[in-house]
Short mmCIF file of C-alpha atoms in Angstrom, two decimals:
data_model
loop_
_atom_site.label_atom_id
_atom_site.label_comp_id
_atom_site.label_asym_id
_atom_site.label_seq_id
_atom_site.Cartn_x
_atom_site.Cartn_y
_atom_site.Cartn_z
CA MET A 479 113.05 118.66 91.21
CA LYS A 480 113.17 118.71 94.87
CA LYS A 481 110.44 121.09 95.03
CA LEU A 482 108.15 119.32 92.35
CA ARG A 483 104.68 119.26 93.86
CA LEU A 484 102.64 117.67 90.96
CA LEU A 485 103.67 114.50 89.10
CA ILE A 486 101.48 113.27 86.20
CA VAL A 487 102.87 110.44 84.04
CA ARG A 488 101.00 109.05 81.06
CA ASN A 489 102.30 106.52 78.53
CA ALA A 490 106.13 107.28 79.31
CA ASP A 491 108.70 104.65 78.03
CA ILE A 492 111.14 104.74 80.99
CA SER A 493 114.17 102.35 81.00
CA GLY A 494 115.95 100.91 84.17
CA SER A 495 115.08 98.79 86.76
CA ARG A 496 114.44 101.26 89.42
CA LEU A 497 113.48 104.92 90.24
CA ASP A 498 116.14 106.66 92.51
CA PHE A 499 114.27 109.88 93.46
CA LEU A 500 110.74 111.24 94.01
CA SER A 501 110.19 114.76 95.63
CA ASN A 502 109.17 114.78 99.20
CA GLU A 503 107.11 117.83 98.36
CA LEU A 504 104.67 115.99 96.15
CA ARG A 505 101.04 116.56 96.62
CA LEU A 506 100.08 114.76 93.68
CA LEU A 507 101.62 111.30 92.53
CA ASP A 508 99.37 110.35 89.43
CA TRP A 509 101.25 107.76 87.57
CA PRO A 510 98.96 104.76 86.23
CA GLY A 511 101.20 101.88 84.97
CA TYR A 512 104.12 102.84 87.36
CA PRO A 513 106.84 100.19 85.93
CA PHE A 514 108.91 99.61 88.98
CA SER A 515 108.60 97.19 91.73
CA SER A 516 108.74 99.87 94.55
CA LEU A 517 109.02 103.59 95.30
CA PRO A 518 112.50 105.03 95.98
CA SER A 519 113.49 104.01 99.78
CA ASN A 520 114.16 107.77 100.36
CA PHE A 521 110.65 108.94 99.43
CA GLY A 522 108.83 110.56 102.08
CA PRO A 523 105.25 111.08 101.12
CA ASN A 524 103.98 113.08 104.06
CA LYS A 525 102.65 115.72 101.99
CA LEU A 526 100.73 113.77 99.40
CA VAL A 527 97.11 114.57 98.97
CA ALA A 528 96.25 112.23 96.06
CA VAL A 529 97.78 109.45 94.70
CA ASP A 530 97.07 106.92 91.63
CA LEU A 531 99.14 104.05 90.92
CA SER A 532 96.82 101.69 89.27
CA TYR A 533 97.88 99.25 86.76
CA SER A 534 101.46 99.26 88.31
CA ARG A 535 103.77 96.87 88.94
CA VAL A 536 104.55 97.49 92.62
CA LYS A 537 105.46 94.51 94.68
CA LYS A 538 107.00 95.64 97.70
CA LEU A 539 105.52 97.69 100.49
CA ILE A 540 103.54 100.88 99.63
CA MET A 541 103.84 102.84 102.89
CA TYR A 542 101.97 106.03 103.26
CA PHE A 543 102.72 106.32 106.89
CA LYS A 544 100.92 109.30 108.55
CA CYS A 545 100.41 111.14 105.42
CA PHE A 546 98.12 113.53 107.50
CA ASN A 547 97.05 115.31 104.05
CA LEU A 548 96.05 112.19 102.01
CA ARG A 549 92.48 112.34 100.95
CA ARG A 550 92.21 110.35 97.73
CA LEU A 551 93.23 106.86 96.48
CA PRO A 552 92.02 105.88 92.69
CA SER A 553 88.45 104.97 92.80
CA ASP A 554 89.36 101.44 91.23
CA VAL A 555 92.52 99.44 91.97
CA ARG A 556 94.42 97.34 89.56
CA MET A 557 97.45 96.30 91.43
CA ARG A 558 97.45 92.46 91.12
CA SER A 559 101.34 92.25 92.29
CA LEU A 560 100.90 94.39 95.53
CA ARG A 561 101.97 92.42 98.58
CA HIS A 562 101.69 95.24 101.62
CA LEU A 563 99.63 98.11 101.83
CA PHE A 564 100.03 100.60 104.88
CA LEU A 565 97.94 103.74 105.28
CA VAL A 566 98.57 104.21 108.82
CA GLY A 567 97.81 107.50 110.24
CA CYS A 568 96.19 108.96 106.98
CA SER A 569 93.50 110.84 109.07
CA LYS A 570 91.76 112.54 106.05
CA LEU A 571 91.50 109.23 103.91
CA GLU A 572 87.70 108.65 104.04
CA SER A 573 87.20 106.38 101.17
CA PHE A 574 88.98 102.96 99.96
CA PRO A 575 89.10 102.04 96.38
CA ASN A 576 87.17 99.58 94.66
CA ILE A 577 89.16 96.27 94.18
CA VAL A 578 88.49 95.55 90.55
CA GLU A 579 90.69 92.29 90.08
CA LYS A 580 91.72 89.46 92.68
CA MET A 581 94.53 90.32 94.54
CA GLU A 582 96.19 87.14 95.67
CA PHE A 583 99.40 88.43 96.67
CA LEU A 584 98.37 90.98 99.17
CA LYS A 585 99.15 89.72 102.58
CA GLU A 586 98.77 92.83 104.87
CA LEU A 587 96.52 96.02 104.97
CA TYR A 588 96.94 98.35 107.72
CA LEU A 589 94.40 101.17 108.14
CA GLU A 590 94.78 102.53 111.59
CA GLY A 591 94.06 106.26 112.18
CA THR A 592 92.40 106.71 108.92
CA ALA A 593 88.89 108.20 108.49
CA LEU A 594 87.49 105.20 106.99
CA LYS A 595 84.01 104.19 107.80
CA ASP A 596 83.55 101.07 105.60
CA LEU A 597 85.33 98.97 103.12
CA PRO A 598 83.45 98.23 99.52
CA SER A 599 82.14 94.81 99.08
CA SER A 600 84.96 94.27 96.48
CA ILE A 601 87.26 93.80 99.40
CA GLU A 602 86.50 90.20 98.81
CA ASN A 603 88.89 90.13 95.79
CA ILE A 604 91.91 90.40 98.27
CA VAL A 605 91.84 86.68 98.53
CA GLY A 606 95.23 86.43 99.82
CA LEU A 607 94.68 88.81 102.91
CA GLN A 608 95.96 87.59 106.05
CA TYR A 609 96.10 90.46 108.32
CA LEU A 610 93.78 93.23 108.36
CA SER A 611 93.91 96.13 111.13
CA PRO A 612 91.15 98.64 110.83
CA ASN A 613 89.58 101.06 113.22
CA LEU A 614 86.31 100.82 111.70
CA LEU A 615 82.80 100.92 112.63
CA TYR A 616 81.69 98.98 109.70
CA LEU A 617 83.59 96.04 108.53
CA SER A 618 82.52 93.56 105.59
CA ALA A 619 85.32 91.00 105.13
CA SER A 620 83.17 88.07 103.94
CA ASP A 621 84.90 85.47 102.02
CA CYS A 622 88.55 86.57 102.72
CA ARG A 623 89.47 83.15 103.29
CA SER A 624 93.11 83.68 104.15
CA LEU A 625 92.28 86.35 106.84
CA GLU A 626 93.99 85.10 110.06
CA SER A 627 93.79 88.18 112.57
CA ILE A 628 92.13 91.36 113.12
CA PRO A 629 92.31 93.19 116.40
CA LYS A 630 89.43 93.24 118.66
CA PHE A 631 87.38 96.65 118.69
CA ASN A 632 87.81 99.09 121.21
CA ALA A 633 84.96 98.18 123.97
CA ARG A 634 84.75 102.15 124.93
CA GLU A 635 84.26 103.37 121.31
CA ALA A 636 81.76 100.32 120.65
CA THR A 637 79.35 101.43 123.25
CA ARG A 638 79.10 105.17 121.70
CA PHE A 639 78.42 103.83 118.24
CA SER A 640 76.79 101.52 115.79
CA TYR A 641 79.34 98.50 115.17
CA HIS A 642 78.74 96.17 112.05
CA LEU A 643 80.99 93.31 111.61
CA ASP A 644 80.76 90.41 108.84
CA LEU A 645 83.30 87.99 108.79
CA THR A 646 81.22 85.13 106.87
CA ASN A 647 83.54 82.55 105.42
CA CYS A 648 86.92 83.69 106.69
CA LYS A 649 87.68 80.11 107.88
CA LYS A 650 91.17 80.96 109.26
CA LEU A 651 90.28 83.81 111.62
CA VAL A 652 90.96 82.61 114.91
CA ASN A 653 90.81 85.51 117.45
CA TYR A 654 87.24 86.51 116.74
CA GLN A 655 84.67 84.28 118.67
CA ALA A 656 81.13 85.01 119.20
CA ASP A 657 81.58 84.99 123.18
CA ASP A 658 84.33 87.52 122.87
CA ILE A 659 82.09 89.87 121.01
CA ALA A 660 79.01 89.35 122.87
CA SER A 661 81.18 90.13 126.05
CA ILE A 662 82.07 93.74 124.77
CA LEU A 663 78.57 94.34 123.80
CA PHE A 664 77.72 94.25 127.27
CA THR A 665 79.46 96.94 129.41
CA SER A 666 78.79 98.94 132.47
CA GLU A 667 77.76 101.79 130.01
CA GLY A 668 75.25 99.79 127.98
CA HIS A 669 74.72 97.97 124.68
CA VAL A 670 76.39 98.59 121.49
CA ASP A 671 74.03 98.56 118.32
CA ALA A 672 75.53 95.81 116.39
CA THR A 673 75.37 93.16 114.16
CA VAL A 674 77.71 90.47 113.66
CA SER A 675 78.26 87.42 111.55
CA THR A 676 81.16 85.30 112.16
CA PHE A 677 82.58 81.78 111.57
CA SER A 678 83.00 80.91 115.16
CA GLY A 679 80.97 77.59 115.05
CA SER A 680 79.57 76.21 118.10
CA ASN A 681 81.24 78.88 120.41
CA ILE A 682 78.22 80.79 121.62
CA PRO A 683 77.65 83.09 124.51
CA GLU A 684 76.79 80.57 127.05
CA TRP A 685 75.92 83.27 129.57
CA PHE A 686 72.92 84.49 127.71
CA SER A 687 69.82 84.02 129.90
CA HIS A 688 67.93 81.70 127.37
CA HIS A 689 69.08 79.09 125.18
CA SER A 690 67.09 76.67 122.55
CA PRO A 691 68.12 74.19 120.10
CA LYS A 692 64.72 74.11 118.67
CA GLY A 693 64.33 77.59 117.58
CA ALA A 694 61.75 78.71 120.10
CA ILE A 695 61.86 80.35 123.35
CA SER A 696 59.37 81.32 125.78
CA PHE A 697 59.68 83.19 129.17
CA GLU A 698 57.81 85.47 131.42
CA VAL A 699 59.52 88.92 132.69
CA PRO A 700 58.08 91.38 135.29
CA SER A 701 55.27 93.68 133.90
CA ASN A 702 56.68 96.62 135.80
CA LEU A 703 59.65 96.69 133.05
CA TYR A 704 56.87 98.27 131.03
CA ALA A 705 58.27 101.62 129.39
CA LYS A 706 61.80 101.07 131.03
CA PRO A 707 65.13 101.09 128.70
CA LEU A 708 65.35 97.60 127.65
CA SER A 709 68.40 95.91 125.58
CA LEU A 710 67.82 92.80 123.50
CA SER A 711 70.72 90.57 122.21
CA PHE A 712 70.25 87.42 120.38
CA TYR A 713 72.29 84.75 118.64
CA VAL A 714 71.40 82.29 116.04
CA LEU A 715 73.91 79.34 115.31
CA PHE A 716 73.36 77.95 111.74
CA GLY A 717 75.31 75.87 109.46
CA PRO A 718 75.08 73.20 106.51
CA LYS A 719 72.84 70.60 106.75
CA ASP A 720 75.58 68.28 105.46
CA VAL A 721 79.28 68.44 106.00
CA GLY A 722 81.42 70.03 103.08
CA VAL A 723 78.10 71.14 101.21
CA GLU A 724 77.35 74.92 100.50
CA THR A 725 74.00 76.11 101.74
CA GLY A 726 73.13 78.56 98.88
CA ARG A 727 71.17 81.74 99.95
CA PHE A 728 69.14 81.84 102.81
CA ILE A 729 67.31 83.82 105.12
CA CYS A 730 67.52 83.91 109.09
CA GLY A 731 64.91 85.53 111.09
CA ILE A 732 63.53 86.27 114.49
CA GLU A 733 60.06 87.14 115.76
CA ILE A 734 59.34 88.30 119.30
CA ILE A 735 55.83 88.34 120.55
CA ILE A 736 55.00 89.70 123.84
CA ASN A 737 51.27 89.21 125.33
CA ASN A 738 50.37 87.63 122.02
CA LYS A 739 51.26 90.69 119.94
CA THR A 740 54.42 90.85 117.57
CA MET A 741 56.71 93.42 118.60
CA ILE A 742 59.82 92.64 116.67
CA ALA A 743 60.25 91.21 113.46
CA GLU A 744 63.61 91.11 111.77
CA GLU A 745 65.18 89.05 109.05
CA ARG A 746 68.64 89.02 107.48
CA LEU A 747 69.74 87.68 103.99
CA PHE A 748 72.94 85.44 104.17
CA GLN A 749 75.11 84.14 101.13
CA SER A 750 76.25 80.64 100.97
CA VAL A 751 78.34 79.36 103.82
CA GLU A 752 80.39 76.30 104.11
CA SER A 753 80.59 75.97 107.89
CA ASP A 754 78.86 76.80 111.23
CA HIS A 755 78.38 80.56 111.63
CA VAL A 756 76.91 82.72 114.47
CA TRP A 757 74.72 85.81 113.61
CA LEU A 758 74.77 87.94 116.81
CA ARG A 759 72.59 91.16 117.24
CA SER A 760 72.47 93.57 119.98
CA THR A 761 70.45 96.88 120.32
CA LEU A 762 70.91 99.98 122.41
CA PRO A 763 68.75 100.18 125.50
CA SER A 764 65.43 101.82 124.71
CA PRO A 765 61.69 102.34 126.30
CA TRP A 766 59.71 99.15 125.50
CA ARG A 767 56.19 99.36 125.52
CA TRP A 768 53.80 96.41 124.84
CA GLN A 769 50.32 95.55 125.32
CA LEU A 770 49.67 95.13 129.30
CA ASN A 771 47.74 92.16 130.32
CA ARG A 772 46.87 93.49 133.96
CA MET A 773 49.04 90.56 135.36
CA LEU A 774 52.18 90.82 137.29
CA TRP A 775 54.15 88.90 134.43
CA SER A 776 54.34 89.59 130.53
CA ARG A 777 54.70 86.70 128.28
CA PHE A 778 57.64 86.71 125.60
CA ASP A 779 57.33 84.07 122.77
CA VAL A 780 60.51 84.28 120.65
CA SER A 781 60.83 82.18 117.45
CA PHE A 782 63.89 81.78 115.18
CA THR A 783 63.56 80.80 111.49
CA VAL A 784 65.86 79.56 108.48
CA HIS A 785 64.47 79.31 105.16
CA GLY A 786 65.57 79.31 101.50
CA VAL A 787 65.59 82.04 98.86
CA PRO A 788 62.81 82.16 97.80
CA MET A 789 60.67 80.94 100.23
CA GLY A 790 61.24 77.20 100.77
CA GLN A 791 63.96 74.44 101.50
CA THR A 792 67.64 75.44 102.12
CA ARG A 793 70.74 73.22 102.92
CA ALA A 794 71.10 75.63 105.85
CA VAL A 795 69.88 74.64 109.36
CA LEU A 796 69.39 76.18 112.59
CA LYS A 797 71.50 74.47 115.43
CA LYS A 798 70.94 76.57 118.31
CA CYS A 799 69.57 80.28 119.38
CA GLY A 800 69.74 82.25 122.49
CA LEU A 801 68.22 85.66 123.80
CA HIS A 802 69.41 87.95 126.63
CA LEU A 803 67.37 90.72 128.10
CA ALA A 804 68.75 93.59 130.43
CA TYR A 805 67.24 96.95 131.42
CA LYS A 806 69.20 100.05 132.33
CA GLN A 807 68.89 101.64 135.63
CA ASP A 808 71.34 104.24 137.26
CA GLY A 809 73.47 103.90 134.12
CA HIS A 810 74.03 100.16 134.60
CA LEU A 811 72.39 97.16 132.67
CA ILE A 812 70.68 94.68 135.16
CA VAL A 813 69.56 91.27 133.81
CA PRO A 814 65.73 90.87 135.26
CA VAL A 815 64.45 87.84 136.70
CA THR A 816 62.45 85.95 134.38
CA LYS A 817 60.25 82.73 134.36
CA VAL A 818 60.83 79.95 131.73
CA ARG A 819 57.79 78.71 130.26
#
C-alpha cells in the first residue's frame, strides 16, 4: 500500500495502540475519529491535498510541514485533545476550519507560509493558545486569554495592504504595544490602512501630534494642505470605570469637523473588556477637500466618544485620545505645522 493515494475510513474497529504506516503518496486522508494519539513518525504528508481528522484522539504534534498541495482542512474541527498544530509552508491552504468546541490543550499554532487571509471568529475557542505565528493581513484573536506571543508584522508588506488586528482581552500578550504598532504604520513609504485593538493599556503612541484626556482636540492647519494627500491616525485609550468590573458592550466613535463641517464620522462596536485597551486607526494618504474659509488656516475640531449599547450609560470610560496628521510629498510623509486652539 505504499502507493495508496486516497484513504477514507469510516466506523472502523481498529485494535492496537498506534498506527505504524501511512503512504507518503496520500492525497486524501479522510479519517474522522482517528483512534490514535499521533500519526506515524515516518509519515511524510507532503502530497496531501485534503485532510479530515475531526473527532480524533490526536494529542501529539500534527505537522503538515511544507505540504505545498494541501488545500482543504475539514470545515469544522473537533479535536479537543490536540496540543500542537503546524501548517507551515502550506502555500495553497486558503481557509482555516471552524473551531466547534473549546480546545484548552492546544498551545501552539503555526501558520507561516499559508495562503490564509483571516481566521474565523471561533478561534476564540482555542482558549489554551500560547503562541500564534500567522502571516496574515487580518487577525482576530480576541479573548485568546493564554496568548503570550505573536511576531510583529512585516512593515514593508504592511505599507502595501490593509492590516487589521484585534487582540482584545489577550491579557498575557506582551510583545504587542500600541506604540510599536503605530511606529510601523508611519514609514517613509506612507501609512497603512489599519485598525488595531489591543490590550496595551496606557502605553500609547506619545509622539502623536495631539493628545487629550477629555475626548476633544482642536487645532488649525495651513489651508494650503487643501486637496493634498493627507494621512490620519488616531488612538483611543479606554477601559473599565471600576477595576475588575467588565464593561459590557459599548461603542467608541470619532467625529472630525473641518471649518464647521463634519468630514469624518466613524464608530466601532466593542465587546466587553476587562482592562485598559487602545483602539488605533490609520488611513492611507488621500486628497482631502473641505470647505475653505478664505483664511490662511483651517480649523479642525475632533471629538471622541464612548457610549453604551443601546445608546446610554456604559461601564467603559475614555481615558485618553490622540490624533496625528501627515501629508505626502515626494514619496515621504511630512508632519505639517499646526496651531493648537
